[in-house]
Short mmCIF file of C-alpha atoms and ligand atoms in Angstrom, two decimals:
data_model
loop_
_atom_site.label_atom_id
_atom_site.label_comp_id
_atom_site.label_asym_id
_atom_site.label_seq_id
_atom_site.Cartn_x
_atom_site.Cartn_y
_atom_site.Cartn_z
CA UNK A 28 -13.03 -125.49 48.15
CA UNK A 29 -12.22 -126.96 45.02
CA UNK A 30 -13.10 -125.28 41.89
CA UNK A 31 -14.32 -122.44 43.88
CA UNK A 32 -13.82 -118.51 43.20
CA UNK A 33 -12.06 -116.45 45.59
CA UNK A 34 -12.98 -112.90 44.66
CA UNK A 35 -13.99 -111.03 47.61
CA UNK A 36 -12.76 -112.59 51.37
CA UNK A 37 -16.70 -113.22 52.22
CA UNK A 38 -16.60 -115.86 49.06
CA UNK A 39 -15.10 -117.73 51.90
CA UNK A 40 -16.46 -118.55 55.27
CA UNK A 41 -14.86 -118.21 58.91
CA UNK A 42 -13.85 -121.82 58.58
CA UNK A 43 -12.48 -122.29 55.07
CA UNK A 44 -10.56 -118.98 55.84
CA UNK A 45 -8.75 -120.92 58.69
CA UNK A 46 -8.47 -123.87 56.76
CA UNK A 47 -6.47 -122.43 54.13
CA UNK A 48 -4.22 -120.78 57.37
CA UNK A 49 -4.45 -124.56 58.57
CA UNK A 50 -3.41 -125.80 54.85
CA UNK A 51 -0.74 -123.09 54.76
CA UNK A 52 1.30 -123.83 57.60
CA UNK A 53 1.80 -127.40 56.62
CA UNK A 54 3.52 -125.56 53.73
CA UNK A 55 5.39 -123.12 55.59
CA UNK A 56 7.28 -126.38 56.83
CA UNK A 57 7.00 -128.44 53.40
CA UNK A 58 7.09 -126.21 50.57
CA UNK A 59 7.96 -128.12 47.86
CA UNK A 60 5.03 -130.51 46.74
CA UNK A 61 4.98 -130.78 43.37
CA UNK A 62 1.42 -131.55 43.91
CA UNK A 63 -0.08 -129.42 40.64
CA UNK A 64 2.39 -130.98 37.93
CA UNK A 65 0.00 -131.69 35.77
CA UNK A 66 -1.36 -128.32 35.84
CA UNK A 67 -1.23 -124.13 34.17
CA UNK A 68 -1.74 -121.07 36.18
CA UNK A 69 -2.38 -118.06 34.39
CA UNK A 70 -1.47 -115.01 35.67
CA UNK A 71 -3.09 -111.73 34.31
CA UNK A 72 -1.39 -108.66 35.89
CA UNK A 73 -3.44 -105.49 33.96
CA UNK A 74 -1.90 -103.67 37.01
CA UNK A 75 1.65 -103.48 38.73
CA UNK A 76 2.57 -105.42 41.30
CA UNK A 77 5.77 -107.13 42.61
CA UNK A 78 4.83 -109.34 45.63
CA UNK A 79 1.20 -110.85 44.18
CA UNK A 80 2.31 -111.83 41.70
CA UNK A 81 5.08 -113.02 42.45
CA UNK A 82 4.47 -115.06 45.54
CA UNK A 83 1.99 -116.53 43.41
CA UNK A 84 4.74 -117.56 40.82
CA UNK A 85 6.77 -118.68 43.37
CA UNK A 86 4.03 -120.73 44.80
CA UNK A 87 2.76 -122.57 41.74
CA UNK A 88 6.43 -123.05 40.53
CA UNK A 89 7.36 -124.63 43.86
CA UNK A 90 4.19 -127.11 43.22
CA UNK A 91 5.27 -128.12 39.89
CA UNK A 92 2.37 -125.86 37.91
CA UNK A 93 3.23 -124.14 34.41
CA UNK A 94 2.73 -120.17 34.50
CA UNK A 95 1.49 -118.65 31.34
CA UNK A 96 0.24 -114.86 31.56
CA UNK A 97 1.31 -111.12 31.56
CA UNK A 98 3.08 -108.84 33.61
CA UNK A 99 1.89 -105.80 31.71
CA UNK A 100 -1.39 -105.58 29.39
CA UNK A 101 -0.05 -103.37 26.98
CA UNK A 102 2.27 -106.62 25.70
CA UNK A 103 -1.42 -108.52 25.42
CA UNK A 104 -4.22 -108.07 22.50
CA UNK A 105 -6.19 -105.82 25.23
CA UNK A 106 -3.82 -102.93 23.68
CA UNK A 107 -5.57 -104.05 20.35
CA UNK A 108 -8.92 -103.09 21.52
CA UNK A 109 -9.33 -106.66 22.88
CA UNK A 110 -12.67 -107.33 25.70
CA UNK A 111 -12.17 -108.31 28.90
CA UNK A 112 -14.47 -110.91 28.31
CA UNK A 113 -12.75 -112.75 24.92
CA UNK A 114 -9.66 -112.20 26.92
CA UNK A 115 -11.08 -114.31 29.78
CA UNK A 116 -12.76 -117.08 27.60
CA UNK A 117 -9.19 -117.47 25.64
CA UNK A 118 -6.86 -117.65 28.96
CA UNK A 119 -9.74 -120.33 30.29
CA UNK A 120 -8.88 -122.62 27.18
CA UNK A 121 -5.33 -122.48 28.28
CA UNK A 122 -4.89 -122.61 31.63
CA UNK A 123 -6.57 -124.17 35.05
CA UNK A 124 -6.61 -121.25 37.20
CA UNK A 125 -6.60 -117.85 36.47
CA UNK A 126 -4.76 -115.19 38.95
CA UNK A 127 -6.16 -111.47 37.92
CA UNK A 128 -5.47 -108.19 39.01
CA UNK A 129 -7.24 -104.91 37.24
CA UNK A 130 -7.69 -101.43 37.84
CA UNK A 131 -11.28 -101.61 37.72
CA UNK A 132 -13.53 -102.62 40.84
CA UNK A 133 -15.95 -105.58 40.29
CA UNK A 134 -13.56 -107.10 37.01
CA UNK A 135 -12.34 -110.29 38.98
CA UNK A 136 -15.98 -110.84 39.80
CA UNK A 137 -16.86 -109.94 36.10
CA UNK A 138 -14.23 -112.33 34.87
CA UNK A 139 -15.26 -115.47 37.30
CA UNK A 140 -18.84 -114.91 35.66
CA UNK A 141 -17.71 -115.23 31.81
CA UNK A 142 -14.15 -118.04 32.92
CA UNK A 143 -14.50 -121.88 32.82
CA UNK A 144 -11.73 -122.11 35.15
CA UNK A 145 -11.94 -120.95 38.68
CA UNK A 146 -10.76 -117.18 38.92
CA UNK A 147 -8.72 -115.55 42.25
CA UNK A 148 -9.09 -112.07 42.24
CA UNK A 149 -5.15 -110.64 42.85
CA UNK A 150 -6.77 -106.89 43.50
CA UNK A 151 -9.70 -105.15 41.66
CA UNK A 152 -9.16 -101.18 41.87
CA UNK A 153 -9.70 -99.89 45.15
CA UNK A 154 -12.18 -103.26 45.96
CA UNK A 155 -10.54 -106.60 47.65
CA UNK A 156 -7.28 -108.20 47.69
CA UNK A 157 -8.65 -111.19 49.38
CA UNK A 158 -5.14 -113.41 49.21
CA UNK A 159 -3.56 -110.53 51.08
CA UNK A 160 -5.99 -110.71 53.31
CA UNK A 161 -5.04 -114.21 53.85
CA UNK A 162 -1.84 -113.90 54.40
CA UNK A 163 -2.49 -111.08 56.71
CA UNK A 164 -4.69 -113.20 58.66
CA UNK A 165 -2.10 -115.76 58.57
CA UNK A 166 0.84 -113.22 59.87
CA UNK A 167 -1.53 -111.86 62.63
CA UNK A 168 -2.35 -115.45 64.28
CA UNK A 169 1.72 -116.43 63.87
CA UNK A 170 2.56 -113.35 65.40
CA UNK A 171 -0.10 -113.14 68.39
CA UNK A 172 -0.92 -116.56 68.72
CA UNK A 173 -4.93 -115.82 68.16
CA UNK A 174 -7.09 -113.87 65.66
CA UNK A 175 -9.64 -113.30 68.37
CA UNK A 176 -10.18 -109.67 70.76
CA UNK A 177 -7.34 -108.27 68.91
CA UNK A 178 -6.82 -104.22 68.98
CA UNK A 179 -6.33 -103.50 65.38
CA UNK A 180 -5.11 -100.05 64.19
CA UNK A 181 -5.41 -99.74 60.73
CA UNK A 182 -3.55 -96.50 59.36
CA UNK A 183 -3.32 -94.40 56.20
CA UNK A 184 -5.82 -94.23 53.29
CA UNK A 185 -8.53 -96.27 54.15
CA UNK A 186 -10.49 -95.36 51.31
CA UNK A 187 -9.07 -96.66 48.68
CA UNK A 188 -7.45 -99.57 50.35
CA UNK A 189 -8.41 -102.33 49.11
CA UNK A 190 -6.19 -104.77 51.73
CA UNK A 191 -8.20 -102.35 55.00
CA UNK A 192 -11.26 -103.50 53.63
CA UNK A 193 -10.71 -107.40 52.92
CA UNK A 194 -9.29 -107.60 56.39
CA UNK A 195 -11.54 -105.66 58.47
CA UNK A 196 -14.46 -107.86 56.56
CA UNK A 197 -12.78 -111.10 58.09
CA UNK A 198 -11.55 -109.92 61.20
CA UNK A 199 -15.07 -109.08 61.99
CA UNK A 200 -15.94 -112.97 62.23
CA UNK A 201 -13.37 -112.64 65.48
CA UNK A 202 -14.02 -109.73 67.75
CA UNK A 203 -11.53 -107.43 66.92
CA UNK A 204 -11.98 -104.05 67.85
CA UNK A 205 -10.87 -101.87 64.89
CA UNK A 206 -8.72 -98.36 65.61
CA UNK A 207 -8.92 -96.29 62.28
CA UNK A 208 -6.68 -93.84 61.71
CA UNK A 209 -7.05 -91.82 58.57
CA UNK A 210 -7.02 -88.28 57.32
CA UNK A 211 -10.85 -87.38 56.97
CA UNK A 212 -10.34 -87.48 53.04
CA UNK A 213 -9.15 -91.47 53.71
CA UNK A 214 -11.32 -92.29 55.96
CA UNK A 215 -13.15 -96.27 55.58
CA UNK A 216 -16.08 -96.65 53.74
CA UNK A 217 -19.45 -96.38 54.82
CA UNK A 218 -20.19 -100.08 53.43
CA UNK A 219 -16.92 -101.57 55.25
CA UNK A 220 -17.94 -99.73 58.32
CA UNK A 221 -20.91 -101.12 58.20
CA UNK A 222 -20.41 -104.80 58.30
CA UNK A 223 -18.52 -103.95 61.72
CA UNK A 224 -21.88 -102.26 62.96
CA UNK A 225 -23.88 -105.49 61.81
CA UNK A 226 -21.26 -107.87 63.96
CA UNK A 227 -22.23 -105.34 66.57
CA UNK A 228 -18.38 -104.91 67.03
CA UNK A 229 -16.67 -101.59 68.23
CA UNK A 230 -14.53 -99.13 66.08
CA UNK A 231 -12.96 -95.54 66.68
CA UNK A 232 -11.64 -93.28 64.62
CA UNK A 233 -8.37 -91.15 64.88
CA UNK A 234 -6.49 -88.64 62.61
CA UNK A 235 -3.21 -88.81 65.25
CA UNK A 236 -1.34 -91.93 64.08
CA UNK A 237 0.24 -91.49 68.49
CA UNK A 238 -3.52 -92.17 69.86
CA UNK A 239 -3.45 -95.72 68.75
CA UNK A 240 0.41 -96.72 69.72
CA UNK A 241 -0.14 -97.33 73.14
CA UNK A 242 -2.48 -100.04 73.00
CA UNK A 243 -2.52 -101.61 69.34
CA UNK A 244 -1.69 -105.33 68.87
CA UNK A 245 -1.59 -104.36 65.64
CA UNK A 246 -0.39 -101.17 63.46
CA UNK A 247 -1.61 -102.10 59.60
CA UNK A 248 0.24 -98.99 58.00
CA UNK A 249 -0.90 -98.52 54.02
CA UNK A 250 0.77 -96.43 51.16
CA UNK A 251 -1.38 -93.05 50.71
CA UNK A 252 -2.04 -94.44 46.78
CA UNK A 253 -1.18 -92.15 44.23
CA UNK A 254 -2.85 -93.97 41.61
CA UNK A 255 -6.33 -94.08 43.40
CA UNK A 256 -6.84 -90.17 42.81
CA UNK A 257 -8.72 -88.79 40.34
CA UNK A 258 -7.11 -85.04 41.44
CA UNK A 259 -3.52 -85.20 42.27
CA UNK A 260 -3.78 -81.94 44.25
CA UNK A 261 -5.57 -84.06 46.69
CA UNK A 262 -3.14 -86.81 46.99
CA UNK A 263 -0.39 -84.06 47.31
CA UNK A 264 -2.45 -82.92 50.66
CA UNK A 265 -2.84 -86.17 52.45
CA UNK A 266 0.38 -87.85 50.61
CA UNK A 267 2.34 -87.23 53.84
CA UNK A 268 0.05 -87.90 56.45
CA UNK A 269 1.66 -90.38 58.79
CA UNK A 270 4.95 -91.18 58.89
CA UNK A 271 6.30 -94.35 61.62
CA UNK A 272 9.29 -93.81 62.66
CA UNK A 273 11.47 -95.71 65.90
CA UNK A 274 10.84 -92.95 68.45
CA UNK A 275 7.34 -93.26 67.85
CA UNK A 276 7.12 -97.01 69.27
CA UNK A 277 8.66 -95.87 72.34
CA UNK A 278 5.69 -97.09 74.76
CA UNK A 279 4.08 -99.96 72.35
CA UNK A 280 3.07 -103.06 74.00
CA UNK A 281 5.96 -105.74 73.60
CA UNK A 282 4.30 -108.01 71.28
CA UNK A 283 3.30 -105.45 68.96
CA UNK A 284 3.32 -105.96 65.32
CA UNK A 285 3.39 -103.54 62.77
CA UNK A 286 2.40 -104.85 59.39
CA UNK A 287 1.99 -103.12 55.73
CA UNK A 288 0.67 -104.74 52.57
CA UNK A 289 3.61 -103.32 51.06
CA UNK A 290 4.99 -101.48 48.29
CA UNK A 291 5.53 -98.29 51.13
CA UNK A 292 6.58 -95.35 49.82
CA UNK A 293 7.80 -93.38 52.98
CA UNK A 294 5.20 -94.12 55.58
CA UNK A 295 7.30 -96.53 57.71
CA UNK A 296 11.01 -95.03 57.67
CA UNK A 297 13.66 -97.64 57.54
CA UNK A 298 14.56 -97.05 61.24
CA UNK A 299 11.83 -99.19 62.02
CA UNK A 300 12.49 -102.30 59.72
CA UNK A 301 15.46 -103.15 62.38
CA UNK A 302 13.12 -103.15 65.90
CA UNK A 303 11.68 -106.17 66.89
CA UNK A 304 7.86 -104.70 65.52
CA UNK A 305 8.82 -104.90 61.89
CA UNK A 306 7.10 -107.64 60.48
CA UNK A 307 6.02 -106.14 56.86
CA UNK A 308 8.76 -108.34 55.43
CA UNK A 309 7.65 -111.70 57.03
CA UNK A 310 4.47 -111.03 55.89
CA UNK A 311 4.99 -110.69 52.33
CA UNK A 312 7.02 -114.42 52.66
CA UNK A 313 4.00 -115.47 54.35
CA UNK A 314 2.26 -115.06 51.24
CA UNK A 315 4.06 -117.80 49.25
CA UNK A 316 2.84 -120.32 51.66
CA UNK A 317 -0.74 -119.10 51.49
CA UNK A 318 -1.14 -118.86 47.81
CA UNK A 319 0.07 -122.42 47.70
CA UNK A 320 -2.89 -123.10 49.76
CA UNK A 321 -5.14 -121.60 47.72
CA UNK A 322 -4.15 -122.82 44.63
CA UNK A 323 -3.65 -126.18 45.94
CA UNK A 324 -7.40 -126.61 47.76
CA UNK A 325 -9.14 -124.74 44.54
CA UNK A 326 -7.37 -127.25 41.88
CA UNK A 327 -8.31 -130.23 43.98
CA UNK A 328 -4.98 -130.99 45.08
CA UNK A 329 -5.66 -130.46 48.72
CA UNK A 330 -8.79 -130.72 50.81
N1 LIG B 412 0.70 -106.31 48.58
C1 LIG B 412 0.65 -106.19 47.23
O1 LIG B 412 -0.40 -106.37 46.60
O2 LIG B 412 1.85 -105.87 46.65
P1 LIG B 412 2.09 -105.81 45.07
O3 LIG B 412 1.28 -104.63 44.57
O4 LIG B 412 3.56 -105.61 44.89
O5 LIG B 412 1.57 -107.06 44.47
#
């Protein structure tokens, strides 16, 4: 894997997708490496984010690695009219490995064509998050012991979601069956559905968030995104759609998880985050150990 891309979760096959789980574990119980001393991470947030790029931070600091980047563009030369591109071929004369997230689908892939360094796309618009689809994949086998002939429920806008469509692309190399639940406005894209038809796997979808309880392994709730919609009287329609709450799980199978990319707005309510289902927190720790995978196999530090 070294001195490869990760932009969208198919960059990577079924087996180095497992290998960085593999990779990740072994830091899950040895974190602190301080394998990439002699190395710089930059990290180029054009978009918010707490937990991406954080984790990240968190990971490359705990491996000895030097961050350089930006939290915010507008404190960068693109607020000077600055391209994409010279942006890119600076931050590669500076740094090893570039983290980027962007607003605008197809930029990581853009940016890995014009970098010298490898490139991990951290989010592109409503596209791929492929190292949250990682550590999703990661919390999923902890949790249930297996990635295969899972019931997934994935729930909320399903559209625009970039993390539904990383992880329905990989779950697809293990026989999942996929439970959608969306308001008909949210519903998954044709394209996404579509590599589940070519896998000849089964999916079904729902607008009752109830229909899928009974028998999901796992509930995947996602934030109806505000900043996805061109018309904000449509987000005000489908902003409240589903709403988890305690009573609701009343029936769930025991070993039920119920995970969420996170930020949530109110889509889970804090009843939940007590019950033995909540694992959205886990998850996001789970990320640490999986972006020091990443970074560790694509700067050669790890094979
Ligand atoms: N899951 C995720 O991408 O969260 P942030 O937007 O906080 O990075």
């Amino acid at each position: 894997m070294k001195n490869k891309n990760l932009i969208s979760i198919t960059d990577f096959s079924k087996e180095e997708q497992l290998h960085v789980l593999d990779v990740a574990e072994d830091f899950e119980k040895n974190p602190h490496q301080r394998i990439l001393a002699d190395k710089v991470v930059a990290t180029l947030f054009f978009e918010p984010s707490t937990r991406t790029r954080l984790s990240f931070e968190s990971a490359a600091n705990q491996l000895g690695a030097r961050i350089i980047g930006f939290s915010d563009a507008s404190n960068s030369s693109t607020a000077k009219g600055e391209s994409l591109k010279d942006t890119i071929l600076m931050v590669s004369n500076y740094a090893d490995l570039i983290v980027m997230r962007h607003p605008k689908e197809g930029s990581s892939r853009y940016a890995s064509e014009v970098a010298s360094v490898p490139v991990i796309n951290a989010g592109d618009g409503a596209n791929q998050h492929p190292t949250q689809c990682l550590l999703d994949l990661y919390s999923i086998r902890k949790t249930q012991g297996r990635l295969d002939n899972l019931n997934i429920a994935f729930v909320g806008d399903l559209k625009y979601g970039r993390t539904v469509h990383s992880l329905t692309q990989a779950l697809c190399n293990f026989n999942c069956t996929f439970h959608l639940v969306s308001p008909v406005e949210l519903k998954l894209p044709s394209y996404v559905k579509q590599t589940i038809k070519d896998r000849k796997l089964e999916y079904h979808q729902y607008t009752e968030l109830a229909d899928v309880i009974p028998f999901a392994d796992i509930i995947y709730m996602t934030r109806v995104q505000r900043e996805r919609f061109a018309d904000l009287m449509e987000y005000e329609k489908v902003k409240n759609a589903y709403i988890l709450n305690k009573a609701m799980l009343q029936g769930c199978k025991d070993t039920m998880k119920i995970l969420h990319p996170l930020p949530r707005v109110n889509e889970i309510a804090t009843d939940v985050d007590d019950t033995p289902y909540a694992y959205y927190f886990q998850q996001a720790k789970n990320g640490v150990f999986v972006r020091q995978a990443l970074m560790a196999l694509i700067l050669g530090a790890k094979q």
